[in-house]
Each structure stands twice: as structure tokens, then as C-alpha cells.
CSV table of C-alpha atoms in Angstrom, one decimal:
chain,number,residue,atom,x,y,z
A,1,UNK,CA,-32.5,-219.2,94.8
A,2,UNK,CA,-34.2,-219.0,91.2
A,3,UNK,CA,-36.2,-221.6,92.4
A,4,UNK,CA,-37.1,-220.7,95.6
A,5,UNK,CA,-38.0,-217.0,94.5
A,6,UNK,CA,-40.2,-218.5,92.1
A,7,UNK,CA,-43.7,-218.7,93.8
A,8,UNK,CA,-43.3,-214.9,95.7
A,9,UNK,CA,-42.5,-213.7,92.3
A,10,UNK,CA,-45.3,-215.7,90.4
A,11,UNK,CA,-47.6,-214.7,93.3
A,12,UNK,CA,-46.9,-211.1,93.1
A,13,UNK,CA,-47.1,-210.6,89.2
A,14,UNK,CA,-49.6,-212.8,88.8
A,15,UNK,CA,-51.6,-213.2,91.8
A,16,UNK,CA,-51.0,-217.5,91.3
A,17,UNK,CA,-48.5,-220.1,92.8
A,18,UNK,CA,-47.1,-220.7,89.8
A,19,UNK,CA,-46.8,-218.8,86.2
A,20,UNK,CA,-44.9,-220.1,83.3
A,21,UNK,CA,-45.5,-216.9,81.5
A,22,UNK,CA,-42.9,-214.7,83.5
A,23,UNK,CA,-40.0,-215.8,85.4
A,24,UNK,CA,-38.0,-214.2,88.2
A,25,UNK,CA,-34.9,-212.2,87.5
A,26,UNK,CA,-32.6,-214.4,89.1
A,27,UNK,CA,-33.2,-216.7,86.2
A,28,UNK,CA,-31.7,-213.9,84.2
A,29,UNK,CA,-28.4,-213.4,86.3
A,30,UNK,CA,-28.3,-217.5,85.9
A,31,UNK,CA,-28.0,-217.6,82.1
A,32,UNK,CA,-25.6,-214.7,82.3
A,33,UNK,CA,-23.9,-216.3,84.9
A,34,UNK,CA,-23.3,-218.9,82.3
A,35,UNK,CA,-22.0,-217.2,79.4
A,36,UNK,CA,-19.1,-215.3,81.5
A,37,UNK,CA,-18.1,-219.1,82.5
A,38,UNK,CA,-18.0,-219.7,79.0
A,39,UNK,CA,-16.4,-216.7,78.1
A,40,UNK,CA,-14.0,-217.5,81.0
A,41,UNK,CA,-13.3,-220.7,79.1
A,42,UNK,CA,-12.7,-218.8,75.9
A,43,UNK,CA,-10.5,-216.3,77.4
A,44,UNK,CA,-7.3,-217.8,76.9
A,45,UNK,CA,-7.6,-218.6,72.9
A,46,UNK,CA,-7.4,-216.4,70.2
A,47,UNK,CA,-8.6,-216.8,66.8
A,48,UNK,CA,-12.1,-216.1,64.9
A,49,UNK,CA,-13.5,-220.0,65.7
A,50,UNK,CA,-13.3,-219.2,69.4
A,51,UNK,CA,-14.5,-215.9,69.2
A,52,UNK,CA,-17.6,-217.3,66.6
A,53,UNK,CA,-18.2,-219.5,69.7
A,54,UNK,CA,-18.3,-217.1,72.0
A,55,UNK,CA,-20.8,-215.0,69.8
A,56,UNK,CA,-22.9,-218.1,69.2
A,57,UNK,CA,-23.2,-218.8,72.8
A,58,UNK,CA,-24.0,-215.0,73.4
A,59,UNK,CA,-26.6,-215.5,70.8
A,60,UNK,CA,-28.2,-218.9,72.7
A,61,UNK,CA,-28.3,-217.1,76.0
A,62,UNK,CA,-29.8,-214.2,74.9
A,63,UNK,CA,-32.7,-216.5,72.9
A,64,UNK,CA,-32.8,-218.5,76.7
A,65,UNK,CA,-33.7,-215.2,78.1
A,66,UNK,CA,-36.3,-214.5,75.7
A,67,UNK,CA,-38.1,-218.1,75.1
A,68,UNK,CA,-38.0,-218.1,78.9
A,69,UNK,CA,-39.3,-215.0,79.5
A,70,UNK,CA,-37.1,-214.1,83.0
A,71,UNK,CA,-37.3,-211.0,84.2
A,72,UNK,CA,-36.1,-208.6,81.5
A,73,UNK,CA,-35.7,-211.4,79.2
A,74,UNK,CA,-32.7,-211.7,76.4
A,75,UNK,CA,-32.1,-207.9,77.2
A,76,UNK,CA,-31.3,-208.5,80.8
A,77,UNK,CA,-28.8,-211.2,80.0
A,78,UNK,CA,-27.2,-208.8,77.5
A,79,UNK,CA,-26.5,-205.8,80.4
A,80,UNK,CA,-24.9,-207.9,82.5
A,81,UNK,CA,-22.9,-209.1,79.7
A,82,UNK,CA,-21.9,-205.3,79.6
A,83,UNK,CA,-21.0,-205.3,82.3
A,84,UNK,CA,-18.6,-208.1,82.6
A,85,UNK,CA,-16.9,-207.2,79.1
A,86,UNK,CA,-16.3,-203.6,79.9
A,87,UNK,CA,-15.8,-204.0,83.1
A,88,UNK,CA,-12.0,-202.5,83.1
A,89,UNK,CA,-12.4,-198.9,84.2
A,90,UNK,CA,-10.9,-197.5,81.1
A,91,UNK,CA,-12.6,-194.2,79.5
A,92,UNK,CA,-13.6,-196.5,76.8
A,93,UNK,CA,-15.2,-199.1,78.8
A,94,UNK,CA,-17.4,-197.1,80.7
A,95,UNK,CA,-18.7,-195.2,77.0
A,96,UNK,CA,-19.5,-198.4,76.0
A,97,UNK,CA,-21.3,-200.0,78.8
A,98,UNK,CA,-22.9,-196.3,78.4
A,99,UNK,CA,-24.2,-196.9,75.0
A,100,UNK,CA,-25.0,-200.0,75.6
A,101,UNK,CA,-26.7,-200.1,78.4
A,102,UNK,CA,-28.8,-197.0,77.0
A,103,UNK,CA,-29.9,-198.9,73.8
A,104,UNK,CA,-30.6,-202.1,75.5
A,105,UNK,CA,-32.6,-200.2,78.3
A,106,UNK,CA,-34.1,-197.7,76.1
A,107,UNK,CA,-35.3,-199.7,73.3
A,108,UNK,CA,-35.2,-203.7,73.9
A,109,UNK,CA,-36.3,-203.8,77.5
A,110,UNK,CA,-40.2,-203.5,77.5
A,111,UNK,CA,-41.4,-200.4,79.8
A,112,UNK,CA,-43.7,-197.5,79.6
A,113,UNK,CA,-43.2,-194.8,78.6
A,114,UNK,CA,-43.5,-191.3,80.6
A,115,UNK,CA,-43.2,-188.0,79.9
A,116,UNK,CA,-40.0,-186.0,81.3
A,117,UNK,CA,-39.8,-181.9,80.2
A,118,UNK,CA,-42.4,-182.6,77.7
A,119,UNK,CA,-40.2,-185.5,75.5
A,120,UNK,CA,-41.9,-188.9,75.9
A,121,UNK,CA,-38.9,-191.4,77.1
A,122,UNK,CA,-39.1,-195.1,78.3
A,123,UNK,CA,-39.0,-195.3,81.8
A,124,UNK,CA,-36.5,-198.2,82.0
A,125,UNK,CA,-34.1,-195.2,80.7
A,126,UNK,CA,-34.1,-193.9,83.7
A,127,UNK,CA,-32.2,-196.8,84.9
A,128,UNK,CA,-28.9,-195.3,83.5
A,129,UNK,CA,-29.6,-192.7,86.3
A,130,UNK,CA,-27.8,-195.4,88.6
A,131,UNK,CA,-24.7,-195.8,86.0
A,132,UNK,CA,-22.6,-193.4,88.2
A,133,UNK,CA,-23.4,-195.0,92.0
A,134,UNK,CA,-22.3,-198.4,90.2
A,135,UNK,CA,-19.0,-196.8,88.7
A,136,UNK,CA,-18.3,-195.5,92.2
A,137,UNK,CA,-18.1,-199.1,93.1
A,138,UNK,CA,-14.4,-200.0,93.8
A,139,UNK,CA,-14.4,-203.1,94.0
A,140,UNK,CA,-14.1,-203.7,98.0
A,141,UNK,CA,-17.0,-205.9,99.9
A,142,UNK,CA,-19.0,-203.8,102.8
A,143,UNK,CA,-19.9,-205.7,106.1
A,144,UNK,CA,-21.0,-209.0,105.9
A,145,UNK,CA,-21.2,-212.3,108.1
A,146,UNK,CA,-22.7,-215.4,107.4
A,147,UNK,CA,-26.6,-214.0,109.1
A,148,UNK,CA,-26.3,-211.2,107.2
A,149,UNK,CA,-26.1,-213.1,103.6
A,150,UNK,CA,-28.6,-215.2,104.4
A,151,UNK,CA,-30.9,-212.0,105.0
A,152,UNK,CA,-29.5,-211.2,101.5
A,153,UNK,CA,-30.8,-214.2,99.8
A,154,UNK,CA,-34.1,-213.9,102.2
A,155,UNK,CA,-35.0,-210.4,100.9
A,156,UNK,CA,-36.1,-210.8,97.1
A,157,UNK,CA,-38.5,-213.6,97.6
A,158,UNK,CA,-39.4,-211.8,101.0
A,159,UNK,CA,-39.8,-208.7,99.5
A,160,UNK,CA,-42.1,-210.0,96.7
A,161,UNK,CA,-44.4,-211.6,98.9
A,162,UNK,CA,-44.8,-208.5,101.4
A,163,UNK,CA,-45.7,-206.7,98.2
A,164,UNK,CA,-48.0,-209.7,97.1
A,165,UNK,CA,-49.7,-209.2,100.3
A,166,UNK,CA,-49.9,-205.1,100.0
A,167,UNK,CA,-51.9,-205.9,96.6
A,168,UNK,CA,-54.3,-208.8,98.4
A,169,UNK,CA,-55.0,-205.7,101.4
A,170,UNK,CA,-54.6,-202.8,99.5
């Protein structure tokens, strides 16, 4: 899918088939992907050399991110890392993917910056504005059928292209 999504990506933040300089978020939810497999390998030992390791690992995928320059680069890999850690609904957990996710969003992932009531804020903060609809989320999958995953998959690289196309015509 990274793949795939590449050239609609490329093409509609950069106008060309393909751009090194950016790649597509997907990219992003792979290297994360991969550290919760090796965190699910780690899970079952105890001790500061595994835990080092897993730290280490954190530490590679978040420089992947970044020397890769995916779609909101070592930052991204770190929220969804948030996610997955805190991811017991515990009072705790959900201050910490709180903080977390409001340092991460509010001062590592690049964005403009707007003005709200007067105070100057980065716009990515407003992403924590979906914090709530995503704790709501318990745990049970909607409709689906095999047709409708498939559109799924089809709609980020469809959707970049349509707005690829918006930019050629508009």
C-alpha cells in the first residue's frame, strides 16, 4: 500500500511522479508497525537489557521516520507508539497519551501556526481535538465485507490524486 500510494502522494505534494524528499504516511504506520512487533517480542521478559532494547529500537524507528522523511516523520511513529503503550483505558493511560500526544503534536510535528482567541498555537494542536471520538472507540469493528476494504485501501491514494487534479484545474 506504502508503495502504491506513493506516486498520488508524490504527485500531489509535489506536482512529480516521484519525490524522494517526502514520503507518504503509510510509511509512517509501517515503521511503527514494526516497533509494536518488536515490542510484542519483548513483552514477555523483564529486566533493564530488554527494556534498553526496546528503547534502542524506539530510538532507530523514530531516526527511520526522520531520515526518511514520511509523513509526519519520527514524530508520527512516536504517536502511534502512544497509542499502543497506553492503550489500556486506565485514567492514567489516557493522561498520558494526552500529554504526549500534545507535546509531540504541538512541538515536534512541523505545522503553522494560527491564531485562536488571540494566542498563536500550532495548528497540528488542534489534532487533540479528535482525542475524545478516538477514546469513544470500543474496540468493536463497524460494517465491512471484502469490497468495502478494498475501497478502504483505494481511498488514500485515490483521494490524493483527486486532489492532485483539483490543484492542475483549479
Amino acid at each position: 500500500c506504502a508503495l502504491i500510494a506513493e506516486v498520488p502522494f508524490d504527485l500531489m505534494t509535489s506536482g512529480r511522479l516521484v519525490d524522494f524528499s517526502h514520503q507518504n504516511v503509510i510509511w509512517t504506520l509501517l515503521i511503527a508497525l514494526f516497533l509494536m512487533r518488536v515490542a510484542e517480542q519483548y513483552r514477555g521478559h523483564s529486566g533493564k537489557r530488554f527494556q534498553a532494547m526496546l528503547v534502542i529500537w524506539i530510538v532507530l524507528g523514530f531516526f527511520l521516520g526522520e531520515a526518511l522523511a514520511t509523513d509526519y516523520s519520527g514524530a508520527g511513529v512516536l504517536m502511534v507508539l502512544v497509542f499502543y503503550f497506553f492503550r489500556k483505558r486506565t485514567p492514567a493511560n489516557l493522561v498520558m497519551q494526552f500529554v504526549c500526544l500534545f507535546i509531540l503534536n504541538t512541538f515536534f510535528v512541523p505545522s503553522a501556526f494560527i491564531s485562536v482567541f488571540g494566542y498563536e498555537i500550532a495548528q497540528q494542536t488542534l489534532a487533540m481535538l479528535a482525542l475524545p471520538l478516538i477514546w469513544l472507540y470500543r474496540g468493536r469493528q463497524g460494517y465491512h465485507s471484502q469490497g468495502f476494504q478494498y475501497l478502504c485501501y483505494a481511498f488514500y491514494p485515490g483521494h490524493a490524486l483527486i486532489l492532485w487534479y483539483f490543484g492542475l484545474v483549479f
